[in-house]
Short mmCIF file of C-alpha atoms and ligand atoms in Angstrom, two decimals:
data_model
loop_
_atom_site.label_atom_id
_atom_site.label_comp_id
_atom_site.label_asym_id
_atom_site.label_seq_id
_atom_site.Cartn_x
_atom_site.Cartn_y
_atom_site.Cartn_z
CA MET A 144 76.42 47.91 -24.55
CA ASP A 145 76.76 51.70 -24.31
CA PHE A 146 77.78 51.37 -20.66
CA LEU A 147 81.16 50.19 -21.89
CA ASP A 148 81.83 53.68 -23.30
CA TYR A 149 82.24 55.04 -19.79
CA SER A 150 85.65 54.57 -18.23
CA PHE A 151 84.18 54.52 -14.70
CA MET A 152 81.96 51.65 -15.81
CA GLN A 153 84.92 49.78 -17.29
CA ARG A 154 86.68 50.12 -13.95
CA ALA A 155 83.57 49.00 -12.07
CA LEU A 156 83.22 45.92 -14.28
CA LEU A 157 86.89 44.99 -13.98
CA SER A 158 86.75 45.38 -10.20
CA GLY A 159 83.49 43.44 -10.15
CA PHE A 160 85.06 40.65 -12.17
CA ALA A 161 87.91 40.37 -9.64
CA ILE A 162 85.74 40.39 -6.52
CA GLY A 163 83.19 38.14 -8.24
CA ILE A 164 85.89 35.48 -8.20
CA VAL A 165 87.55 36.01 -4.83
CA CYS A 166 84.45 36.72 -2.70
CA PRO A 167 82.70 33.38 -3.33
CA LEU A 168 85.98 31.45 -3.16
CA MET A 169 86.83 32.82 0.27
CA GLY A 170 83.17 32.76 1.27
CA MET A 171 82.88 29.07 0.45
CA PHE A 172 85.43 28.14 3.10
CA LEU A 173 83.91 30.60 5.59
CA VAL A 174 80.45 29.10 5.07
CA LEU A 175 81.66 25.51 5.33
CA ARG A 176 83.57 26.25 8.51
CA ARG A 177 80.54 28.10 9.90
CA LEU A 178 82.45 31.35 10.09
CA SER A 179 80.41 33.44 7.67
CA MET A 180 79.83 36.06 10.37
CA ILE A 181 83.50 36.97 10.09
CA GLY A 182 82.92 38.60 6.70
CA ASP A 183 80.24 40.80 8.20
CA ALA A 184 82.32 41.69 11.27
CA LEU A 185 85.32 42.68 9.16
CA ALA A 186 83.11 44.74 6.88
CA HIS A 187 81.83 46.72 9.86
CA VAL A 188 85.38 47.23 11.09
CA SER A 189 86.33 48.60 7.68
CA MET A 190 84.00 51.53 8.41
CA ALA A 191 86.46 52.75 11.04
CA GLY A 192 89.29 52.35 8.53
CA ILE A 193 87.44 54.20 5.79
CA ALA A 194 86.47 57.07 8.08
CA THR A 195 90.11 57.37 9.19
CA GLY A 196 91.23 57.50 5.58
CA LEU A 197 88.66 60.16 4.69
CA ILE A 198 89.58 62.31 7.69
CA LEU A 199 93.34 62.04 7.14
CA GLY A 200 93.08 62.38 3.38
CA LEU A 201 94.52 58.90 2.74
CA ASN A 202 93.18 56.38 0.23
CA PRO A 203 90.21 54.75 2.05
CA THR A 204 90.75 51.38 0.38
CA ILE A 205 94.25 51.26 1.88
CA THR A 206 93.11 52.36 5.35
CA ALA A 207 90.23 49.87 5.16
CA LEU A 208 92.78 47.18 4.31
CA ILE A 209 94.85 48.06 7.37
CA SER A 210 91.82 48.08 9.69
CA THR A 211 90.35 44.79 8.47
CA MET A 212 93.69 42.98 8.55
CA THR A 213 94.34 44.17 12.10
CA ALA A 214 90.83 43.15 13.13
CA SER A 215 91.22 39.70 11.58
CA LEU A 216 94.30 39.07 13.71
CA LEU A 217 92.43 40.33 16.78
CA ILE A 218 89.54 37.96 16.06
CA ASP A 219 92.02 35.11 15.80
CA LEU A 220 93.54 36.05 19.17
CA LEU A 221 90.16 36.47 20.86
CA ARG A 222 88.92 33.18 19.45
CA LYS A 223 91.66 31.43 21.39
CA THR A 224 90.62 33.26 24.57
CA TYR A 225 86.97 32.31 24.09
CA SER A 226 87.64 28.93 22.53
CA LYS A 227 84.24 27.55 23.56
CA PHE A 228 82.34 30.56 22.17
CA ALA A 229 84.23 31.58 19.05
CA GLU A 230 81.35 33.75 17.84
CA ILE A 231 81.78 36.06 20.84
CA ALA A 232 85.15 37.13 19.44
CA ILE A 233 83.44 38.02 16.17
CA ALA A 234 80.69 39.98 17.91
CA ILE A 235 83.17 41.93 20.04
CA ILE A 236 85.28 43.00 17.07
CA MET A 237 82.21 43.87 15.02
CA ALA A 238 80.82 46.08 17.80
CA GLY A 239 84.19 47.75 18.35
CA GLY A 240 84.71 48.54 14.67
CA LEU A 241 81.18 49.85 14.24
CA GLY A 242 81.38 52.04 17.36
CA ILE A 243 84.67 53.63 16.36
CA GLY A 244 83.45 54.01 12.78
CA ILE A 245 80.29 55.88 13.78
CA ILE A 246 82.23 58.27 16.02
CA LEU A 247 84.83 58.95 13.33
CA ILE A 248 82.16 59.61 10.70
CA THR A 249 80.49 62.13 13.00
CA ILE A 250 83.79 63.83 13.84
CA GLY A 251 84.78 63.87 10.17
CA GLY A 252 81.92 66.23 9.23
CA SER A 253 82.19 67.24 5.58
CA ASN A 254 85.19 64.91 5.03
CA THR A 255 83.05 61.87 5.68
CA ALA A 256 79.89 63.25 4.06
CA ASN A 257 79.94 60.80 1.14
CA VAL A 258 80.04 57.77 3.45
CA MET A 259 76.84 56.50 1.79
CA SER A 260 78.80 55.38 -1.25
CA TYR A 261 80.85 53.18 1.10
CA LEU A 262 77.81 51.71 2.79
CA PHE A 263 76.02 50.68 -0.40
CA GLY A 264 78.81 50.66 -3.00
CA SER A 265 79.16 52.97 -5.97
CA ILE A 266 80.00 52.42 -9.61
CA ILE A 267 81.38 55.91 -10.11
CA ALA A 268 83.65 56.01 -7.07
CA ILE A 269 86.32 53.55 -8.26
CA SER A 270 89.44 55.53 -9.22
CA PRO A 271 92.15 54.08 -11.48
CA PHE A 272 94.31 53.72 -8.36
CA ASP A 273 91.48 51.84 -6.57
CA LEU A 274 91.19 49.53 -9.55
CA PHE A 275 94.93 48.93 -9.43
CA ILE A 276 94.79 47.97 -5.73
CA ILE A 277 91.71 45.80 -6.21
CA LEU A 278 93.33 43.85 -9.05
CA ILE A 279 96.67 43.38 -7.29
CA ILE A 280 95.08 42.25 -4.02
CA SER A 281 92.65 39.96 -5.84
CA LEU A 282 95.57 38.37 -7.64
CA ILE A 283 97.32 37.75 -4.31
CA ILE A 284 94.16 36.17 -2.87
CA LEU A 285 93.64 34.03 -5.95
CA THR A 286 97.25 32.81 -5.87
CA PHE A 287 96.84 31.83 -2.22
CA MET A 288 93.62 30.01 -2.99
CA ILE A 289 95.18 28.04 -5.81
CA VAL A 290 98.23 27.08 -3.73
CA PHE A 291 96.23 26.14 -0.61
CA TYR A 292 92.95 24.91 -2.14
CA ASN A 293 93.50 21.24 -1.29
CA LYS A 294 94.73 22.01 2.20
CA LEU A 295 91.83 24.38 2.88
CA PHE A 296 89.43 21.68 1.75
CA PHE A 297 90.96 19.17 4.14
CA ILE A 298 90.96 21.67 7.04
CA ALA A 299 87.35 22.69 6.35
CA PHE A 300 86.23 19.07 6.23
CA ASP A 301 88.21 17.74 9.19
CA GLU A 302 90.63 20.06 10.93
CA GLU A 303 91.93 17.42 13.33
CA ALA A 304 92.71 14.94 10.57
CA ALA A 305 94.37 17.69 8.53
CA ARG A 306 96.58 18.53 11.51
CA LEU A 307 97.55 14.88 11.91
CA ASN A 308 98.45 14.70 8.25
CA GLY A 309 101.09 17.34 8.83
CA ILE A 310 99.23 20.32 7.40
CA PRO A 311 100.31 23.56 9.15
CA VAL A 312 96.73 24.30 10.20
CA ASN A 313 97.45 27.27 12.49
CA PHE A 314 99.60 29.00 9.92
CA ILE A 315 97.07 28.48 7.13
CA ASN A 316 94.21 29.64 9.39
CA ILE A 317 95.93 32.94 10.15
CA LEU A 318 96.83 33.46 6.50
CA PHE A 319 93.24 32.69 5.58
CA MET A 320 91.95 35.26 8.07
CA LEU A 321 94.27 37.91 6.63
CA LEU A 322 93.10 37.12 3.12
CA THR A 323 89.48 37.30 4.21
CA ALA A 324 90.25 40.77 5.54
CA MET A 325 91.82 41.70 2.20
CA THR A 326 88.81 40.33 0.32
CA VAL A 327 86.47 42.47 2.40
CA ALA A 328 88.59 45.61 1.98
CA VAL A 329 88.80 45.39 -1.80
CA SER A 330 85.10 44.64 -2.18
CA ILE A 331 83.85 47.74 -0.31
CA LYS A 332 83.91 50.09 -3.30
CA VAL A 333 81.75 47.75 -5.36
CA THR A 334 79.32 46.09 -2.96
CA GLY A 335 79.42 48.52 -0.05
CA ILE A 336 80.14 47.66 3.58
CA LEU A 337 76.68 46.34 4.36
CA LEU A 338 76.48 43.75 1.61
CA ILE A 339 79.99 42.33 1.23
CA SER A 340 79.28 39.26 3.29
CA ALA A 341 76.15 38.61 1.23
CA LEU A 342 78.31 38.28 -1.87
CA MET A 343 80.54 35.89 0.06
CA THR A 344 77.67 33.68 1.20
CA ILE A 345 74.60 33.77 -1.08
CA PRO A 346 76.30 32.42 -4.23
CA VAL A 347 77.77 29.65 -2.07
CA ALA A 348 74.38 28.85 -0.52
CA THR A 349 72.93 28.65 -4.05
CA SER A 350 75.77 26.50 -5.30
CA ILE A 351 75.46 23.96 -2.47
CA GLN A 352 71.86 23.35 -3.59
CA ILE A 353 72.89 21.85 -6.91
CA ALA A 354 76.59 20.94 -6.74
CA ARG A 355 77.40 17.23 -6.94
CA SER A 356 80.97 17.64 -5.64
CA PHE A 357 83.27 20.10 -3.94
CA LYS A 358 84.79 21.08 -7.28
CA GLN A 359 81.32 21.86 -8.63
CA THR A 360 80.55 23.86 -5.49
CA SER A 361 83.58 26.05 -6.19
CA PHE A 362 82.67 26.42 -9.84
CA PHE A 363 79.00 27.30 -9.35
CA SER A 364 79.76 29.68 -6.47
CA ILE A 365 82.04 31.71 -8.73
CA LEU A 366 79.63 31.48 -11.65
CA PHE A 367 76.66 32.74 -9.62
CA ALA A 368 78.73 35.51 -8.03
CA LEU A 369 80.02 36.70 -11.40
CA LEU A 370 76.51 36.70 -12.89
CA SER A 371 75.22 38.68 -9.90
CA VAL A 372 78.03 41.21 -10.04
CA PHE A 373 77.85 41.66 -13.80
CA PHE A 374 74.09 42.12 -14.06
CA GLY A 375 74.03 44.00 -10.77
CA LEU A 376 76.51 46.58 -12.04
CA ILE A 377 74.66 47.00 -15.32
CA SER A 378 71.30 47.53 -13.62
CA SER A 379 73.00 49.91 -11.23
CA PHE A 380 74.17 51.87 -14.27
CA TYR A 381 70.76 52.05 -15.96
CA PHE A 382 68.54 52.57 -12.89
CA ASN A 383 71.03 54.63 -10.90
CA TRP A 384 70.63 52.33 -7.87
CA PRO A 385 73.55 51.50 -5.57
CA PRO A 386 75.34 48.39 -6.92
CA GLY A 387 75.44 46.72 -3.50
CA GLY A 388 71.66 46.41 -3.61
CA THR A 389 71.32 45.32 -7.21
CA ILE A 390 74.11 42.72 -6.94
CA ILE A 391 72.59 41.10 -3.88
CA VAL A 392 69.02 41.17 -5.21
CA ILE A 393 70.18 39.42 -8.37
CA SER A 394 72.10 36.83 -6.37
CA LEU A 395 68.92 36.21 -4.36
CA LEU A 396 66.91 35.89 -7.58
CA ILE A 397 69.39 33.25 -8.77
CA LEU A 398 68.96 31.42 -5.46
CA ILE A 399 65.17 31.45 -5.84
CA VAL A 400 65.33 30.22 -9.43
CA VAL A 401 67.72 27.42 -8.43
CA LEU A 402 65.53 26.34 -5.52
CA PHE A 403 62.47 26.41 -7.79
CA VAL A 404 64.12 24.42 -10.59
CA LYS A 405 65.45 21.92 -8.06
CA LYS A 406 61.96 21.45 -6.64
CA LEU A 407 60.45 20.97 -10.10
CA SER A 408 63.09 18.46 -11.14
CA ARG A 409 62.15 16.28 -8.18
CA PHE A 410 58.81 15.44 -9.78
CA MET B 120 113.09 -7.34 21.35
CA GLU B 121 111.30 -5.63 18.51
CA LYS B 122 110.55 -1.95 19.03
CA SER B 123 107.17 -1.13 20.49
CA ALA B 124 104.64 0.54 18.23
CA ILE B 125 103.62 2.80 21.08
CA TYR B 126 105.32 3.06 24.42
CA ILE B 127 103.77 5.24 27.10
CA ASN B 128 105.89 5.79 30.19
CA ASN B 129 104.28 7.16 33.32
CA ILE B 130 102.24 9.97 31.76
CA SER B 131 99.80 12.24 33.53
CA PHE B 132 97.36 14.74 32.12
CA ALA B 133 94.69 17.16 33.29
CA TYR B 134 92.48 19.50 31.26
CA PRO B 135 92.96 23.15 32.29
CA SER B 136 91.55 23.82 35.77
CA GLN B 137 90.33 20.23 36.22
CA LYS B 138 91.35 17.21 38.25
CA PRO B 139 93.91 14.96 36.50
CA ILE B 140 92.14 12.54 34.19
CA ILE B 141 95.21 10.46 33.33
CA ASN B 142 97.40 9.50 36.28
CA ASN B 143 100.84 7.88 35.94
CA VAL B 144 99.83 5.62 33.08
CA THR B 145 102.33 3.21 31.58
CA LEU B 146 101.44 1.11 28.57
CA ASN B 147 103.39 -0.82 26.00
CA ILE B 148 101.80 -1.65 22.67
CA GLN B 149 103.81 -4.02 20.48
CA LYS B 150 103.89 -3.84 16.71
CA LYS B 151 101.17 -5.92 15.00
CA GLN B 152 99.04 -6.12 18.14
CA PHE B 153 95.28 -5.71 18.13
CA VAL B 154 94.53 -3.61 21.20
CA GLY B 155 91.14 -2.85 22.68
CA ILE B 156 90.57 0.09 24.99
CA PHE B 157 87.57 -0.39 27.19
CA GLY B 158 85.94 1.62 29.96
CA PRO B 159 82.93 3.71 30.95
CA ASN B 160 82.02 7.08 29.44
CA GLY B 161 84.20 9.91 30.66
CA ALA B 162 86.94 7.56 31.86
CA GLY B 163 89.55 9.25 29.71
CA LYS B 164 89.81 6.84 26.77
CA SER B 165 89.62 9.52 24.09
CA THR B 166 91.97 11.70 26.10
CA LEU B 167 94.53 8.89 26.18
CA ILE B 168 94.31 8.54 22.41
CA LYS B 169 94.71 12.28 21.86
CA LEU B 170 97.82 12.22 24.03
CA ILE B 171 99.27 9.44 21.87
CA LEU B 172 98.48 11.47 18.74
CA GLY B 173 100.10 14.60 20.14
CA LEU B 174 96.80 16.50 19.98
CA LEU B 175 97.18 17.01 23.75
CA LYS B 176 100.43 17.34 25.68
CA PRO B 177 100.97 15.28 28.85
CA SER B 178 101.96 17.24 31.95
CA ARG B 179 104.60 14.61 32.68
CA GLY B 180 105.93 11.34 31.27
CA LYS B 181 107.10 10.20 27.90
CA ILE B 182 105.50 8.76 24.77
CA LEU B 183 107.42 6.92 22.07
CA ILE B 184 106.03 6.04 18.65
CA ASN B 185 108.00 3.43 16.74
CA GLY B 186 110.77 4.00 19.25
CA GLN B 187 110.87 7.74 18.56
CA ALA B 188 109.97 10.46 21.05
CA LEU B 189 106.55 11.90 20.18
CA GLU B 190 107.94 15.45 19.93
CA ASN B 191 110.38 14.33 17.22
CA PHE B 192 108.04 11.95 15.41
CA GLN B 193 107.42 13.25 11.87
CA ASP B 194 105.94 10.47 9.82
CA TRP B 195 102.30 10.97 10.71
CA SER B 196 101.11 9.41 7.47
CA LYS B 197 102.08 6.11 9.16
CA ILE B 198 99.38 6.72 11.77
CA GLY B 199 95.72 6.47 10.84
CA TYR B 200 93.08 7.94 13.15
CA ILE B 201 89.32 7.94 13.17
CA SER B 202 88.05 10.30 15.83
CA GLN B 203 84.97 9.74 17.95
CA LYS B 204 83.18 12.61 16.26
CA ALA B 205 84.14 11.59 12.74
CA ALA B 206 80.69 10.22 12.04
CA SER B 207 78.93 13.31 13.38
CA PHE B 208 80.56 15.70 10.90
CA ASN B 209 78.65 18.37 9.01
CA SER B 210 76.70 16.03 6.77
CA SER B 211 75.68 18.73 4.31
CA PHE B 212 79.32 19.27 3.38
CA PRO B 213 79.31 19.30 -0.43
CA ALA B 214 82.04 16.78 -1.18
CA THR B 215 82.09 13.41 -2.90
CA VAL B 216 83.37 10.23 -1.27
CA GLU B 217 86.27 10.32 -3.70
CA GLU B 218 87.19 13.91 -2.75
CA VAL B 219 87.11 13.08 0.96
CA ILE B 220 89.28 10.00 0.56
CA ALA B 221 91.79 11.74 -1.69
CA ALA B 222 92.25 14.64 0.77
CA PRO B 223 95.29 13.26 2.64
CA LEU B 224 97.12 12.65 -0.65
CA LEU B 225 95.93 15.75 -2.53
CA SER B 226 96.71 18.04 0.38
CA LYS B 227 100.37 17.44 -0.38
CA SER B 228 100.00 19.07 -3.80
CA PHE B 229 98.50 22.19 -5.39
CA LEU B 230 95.82 21.36 -7.91
CA PRO B 231 92.71 19.36 -7.06
CA LYS B 232 93.53 16.95 -9.86
CA ILE B 233 93.10 13.26 -9.11
CA THR B 234 95.87 11.57 -11.09
CA GLY B 235 95.83 7.95 -12.27
CA ASN B 236 98.02 6.88 -9.37
CA ILE B 237 95.81 8.53 -6.77
CA GLN B 238 92.73 7.17 -8.54
CA LYS B 239 94.11 3.64 -8.16
CA LYS B 240 94.72 4.17 -4.44
CA ILE B 241 91.21 5.58 -3.97
CA GLU B 242 89.70 2.53 -5.64
CA ARG B 243 91.79 0.13 -3.59
CA ALA B 244 90.81 1.87 -0.33
CA LEU B 245 87.15 1.98 -1.37
CA SER B 246 87.00 -1.69 -2.28
CA LEU B 247 88.48 -2.56 1.13
CA VAL B 248 85.37 -0.99 2.73
CA ASP B 249 83.08 -2.21 -0.06
CA LEU B 250 82.02 1.24 -1.27
CA LEU B 251 83.49 1.32 -4.75
CA SER B 252 80.15 2.13 -6.35
CA TYR B 253 79.74 5.19 -4.11
CA LYS B 254 82.89 6.91 -5.36
CA LYS B 255 81.04 9.85 -6.92
CA SER B 256 78.27 10.12 -4.30
CA LEU B 257 77.99 13.10 -2.01
CA ILE B 258 79.19 11.98 1.40
CA GLY B 259 76.09 13.49 3.02
CA ASN B 260 73.87 11.06 1.09
CA LEU B 261 75.46 8.00 2.71
CA SER B 262 74.25 6.27 5.87
CA GLY B 263 76.17 6.70 9.12
CA GLY B 264 77.80 3.31 8.75
CA GLN B 265 78.82 4.01 5.18
CA GLN B 266 80.27 7.37 6.22
CA GLN B 267 82.32 5.65 8.93
CA ARG B 268 83.61 3.28 6.23
CA VAL B 269 84.59 6.29 4.13
CA PHE B 270 86.59 7.64 7.06
CA LEU B 271 88.28 4.27 7.42
CA ALA B 272 89.12 4.30 3.71
CA ARG B 273 90.53 7.81 4.08
CA THR B 274 92.94 6.68 6.76
CA LEU B 275 93.84 3.56 4.75
CA ILE B 276 94.86 5.54 1.69
CA THR B 277 98.19 6.50 3.25
CA GLU B 278 98.75 2.84 4.23
CA PRO B 279 99.25 3.44 7.96
CA GLU B 280 101.26 1.05 10.15
CA ILE B 281 99.26 1.98 13.22
CA LEU B 282 95.50 2.48 13.06
CA ILE B 283 93.69 4.15 15.96
CA LEU B 284 89.88 4.13 16.11
CA ASP B 285 87.79 5.89 18.74
CA GLU B 286 84.45 4.09 19.17
CA PRO B 287 84.01 3.41 15.46
CA PHE B 288 80.91 1.26 15.99
CA VAL B 289 78.70 3.75 17.81
CA GLY B 290 75.43 4.43 16.04
CA ILE B 291 76.09 2.44 12.89
CA ASP B 292 74.39 -0.56 11.34
CA GLN B 293 75.41 -4.20 11.89
CA THR B 294 76.45 -4.69 8.27
CA SER B 295 78.92 -1.83 8.50
CA ILE B 296 80.21 -3.00 11.88
CA LYS B 297 80.86 -6.48 10.50
CA LEU B 298 82.50 -5.05 7.41
CA ILE B 299 84.73 -2.65 9.32
CA PHE B 300 85.70 -5.33 11.80
CA ASN B 301 86.61 -7.81 9.07
CA THR B 302 88.68 -5.14 7.31
CA LEU B 303 90.52 -4.39 10.56
CA LYS B 304 91.14 -8.09 11.14
CA GLU B 305 92.55 -8.48 7.66
CA LEU B 306 94.81 -5.44 8.10
CA ASN B 307 95.98 -6.76 11.45
CA ASP B 308 96.80 -10.14 9.93
CA ARG B 309 98.93 -8.33 7.38
CA GLY B 310 100.84 -6.52 10.12
CA THR B 311 98.98 -3.30 10.93
CA THR B 312 98.87 -2.40 14.62
CA ILE B 313 95.27 -1.67 15.59
CA ILE B 314 94.14 0.28 18.64
CA MET B 315 90.41 0.49 19.07
CA ILE B 316 88.26 2.08 21.74
CA THR B 317 84.99 0.23 21.98
CA HIS B 318 82.09 -0.60 24.26
CA ASP B 319 81.21 -3.60 22.20
CA LEU B 320 83.50 -6.39 23.36
CA ARG B 321 81.60 -9.03 21.40
CA TRP B 322 83.57 -8.18 18.31
CA LEU B 323 86.95 -8.22 19.96
CA LYS B 324 86.86 -11.56 21.78
CA GLU B 325 88.77 -13.67 19.30
CA GLU B 326 90.99 -11.10 17.76
CA ILE B 327 92.33 -9.11 20.62
CA ASP B 328 95.90 -9.39 21.93
CA LEU B 329 95.64 -6.82 24.69
CA LEU B 330 92.72 -5.21 26.45
CA VAL B 331 93.32 -1.96 28.27
CA CYS B 332 90.66 -1.10 30.82
CA VAL B 333 90.38 2.54 31.72
CA GLU B 334 88.75 3.14 35.08
CA LYS B 335 86.86 6.10 36.35
CA GLY B 336 87.21 7.36 39.90
CA SER B 337 86.24 4.80 42.50
CA ILE B 338 83.92 2.81 40.22
CA HIS B 339 85.63 -0.50 39.82
CA LEU B 340 85.52 -2.15 36.46
CA HIS B 341 87.01 -5.57 35.82
CA CYS B 342 88.21 -6.59 32.45
CA PRO B 343 86.36 -9.70 31.28
CA VAL B 344 88.39 -12.70 32.44
CA ASN B 345 88.38 -14.67 29.22
CA PHE B 346 90.80 -12.31 27.53
CA LYS B 347 94.30 -13.50 26.82
CA ASN B 348 95.97 -10.53 28.38
CA HIS B 349 94.91 -7.35 30.02
CA VAL B 350 96.33 -4.25 31.57
CA MET B 351 94.54 -2.06 34.04
CA TYR B 352 95.23 1.34 35.30
CA HIS B 353 93.45 3.59 37.72
CA ASN B 354 92.54 7.23 37.36
CA HIS B 355 92.20 9.74 40.17
N1 ADP C 113 88.38 19.45 25.84
C1 ADP C 113 88.05 19.14 27.11
N2 ADP C 113 88.13 20.08 28.07
C2 ADP C 113 87.82 19.78 29.34
N3 ADP C 113 87.42 18.58 29.76
C3 ADP C 113 87.32 17.59 28.86
C4 ADP C 113 87.63 17.83 27.48
N4 ADP C 113 87.45 16.67 26.80
C5 ADP C 113 87.04 15.77 27.71
N5 ADP C 113 86.97 16.30 28.93
C6 ADP C 113 86.58 15.61 30.17
O1 ADP C 113 87.54 14.62 30.45
C7 ADP C 113 86.92 13.42 30.85
C8 ADP C 113 87.35 12.27 29.96
O2 ADP C 113 86.86 12.48 28.64
P1 ADP C 113 87.13 11.47 27.48
O3 ADP C 113 88.59 11.18 27.38
O4 ADP C 113 86.48 11.99 26.26
O5 ADP C 113 86.38 10.17 28.01
P2 ADP C 113 85.95 8.83 27.23
O6 ADP C 113 86.47 8.90 25.85
O7 ADP C 113 86.54 7.72 28.03
O8 ADP C 113 84.46 8.76 27.28
C9 ADP C 113 85.43 13.67 30.84
O9 ADP C 113 85.02 13.93 32.16
C10 ADP C 113 85.28 14.88 29.98
O10 ADP C 113 84.19 15.67 30.43
MG1 MG C 114 85.55 9.08 24.10
#
């Protein structure tokens, strides 16, 4: 357990613990509402935010937060314009964010030179201030999820019926989009831009394979995400690989094991 | 005169950039009535229902529910609704029958904890549709007819005074049809207003108080003559 002697590793593990809870929780509702592409789109948009932060000398986590939250509101607006093709809205925002991001990174020159650590995540790049933001934002997301869990379940299962039962569906949907944006922004440092949405979806996909109820789906999603993050960060430490990669590979290994065990138990 | 359950006065409606689908329709549904809505595909039956539920807004006219203007009506737990697409939901959704049925009650509170009181209501609703033993089953593992019964149980858990069903018998087995119909009959006898869109008039013959025939364009459709009472209106 010598990795615990390093303060950067303590910060990485604490951040990982926080996002290992909020990513699968938010991801579960995205997956069930067939909106998992939104996580990916927002992650690409965050690139523009991060590049802006690096160029202007502002904290990139904060500028990423601003860019993803703005983009999430834009997606919501566009989805109403293209109500029959909601995924177009997602594709448009993703392309826009990526385009601006690439230009800004090129303009930024030496300021944006360490952009790799944002693409794939980094265990040494999490400052005490980053950790502070990650924990605060995660706490906000978790509070929202606890307060709205039952309503989100009803909306995900049957939006029309939820509306008729007096649930403020539009309000909750916008709030949910903003919190998805926050989840993406705080996860960047750990998982990297390219693999955030994987941490929001793979543990959920694994969980659905074995869960016998919605409650179990929530529980297993978080469990698998936490296992992936924890062992991913540790292997990242020992092998010096980017944590984004190790976390996702471990979450895929868990999926394979679960599928295999499920198959065996059928006989 | 007792207040109407639903009173529709001269409403019209068109989907954006389309010809009007509902034209100057007036309809009075009394409390405790069993109402059938009948008509060909695309006639506007589902649209009419969605207007009553406030899911769509009429371009003109007025709708009253329990004597109250639709815009001011608050007590939606008194209205149960099973939509046409209810049975074609995402069947891999990882939720148990119990979780689905409890949703309308639990969504009023924070924690996903099913208390003794809610548990009792779940069991009562489930026994009405004869699915008590499926309480802990994943909803995706049930047959189409059983799933439709779960949706019925979900609307029954808030003890609605008006129950609106949009083609509940499409694509489900005879056993489930019979069971759902008997449940509806029983509820109607105990005072629930029932409004049901259906193509299958066999089931409605004895029970129905009012048959509403929705017509499409110039195709003329007559309501079967052996019904006690019927109302017709023309679209387009
Ligand atoms: N959301 C919608 N947008 C545009 N047109 C619609 C929409 N829903 C239904 N329609 C059209 O309105 C007509 C009536 O539909 P509907 O009320 O569902 O008929 P029914 O339930 O009697 O089969 C159909 O021609 C249908 O294509
Ligand atoms: Mg219809």
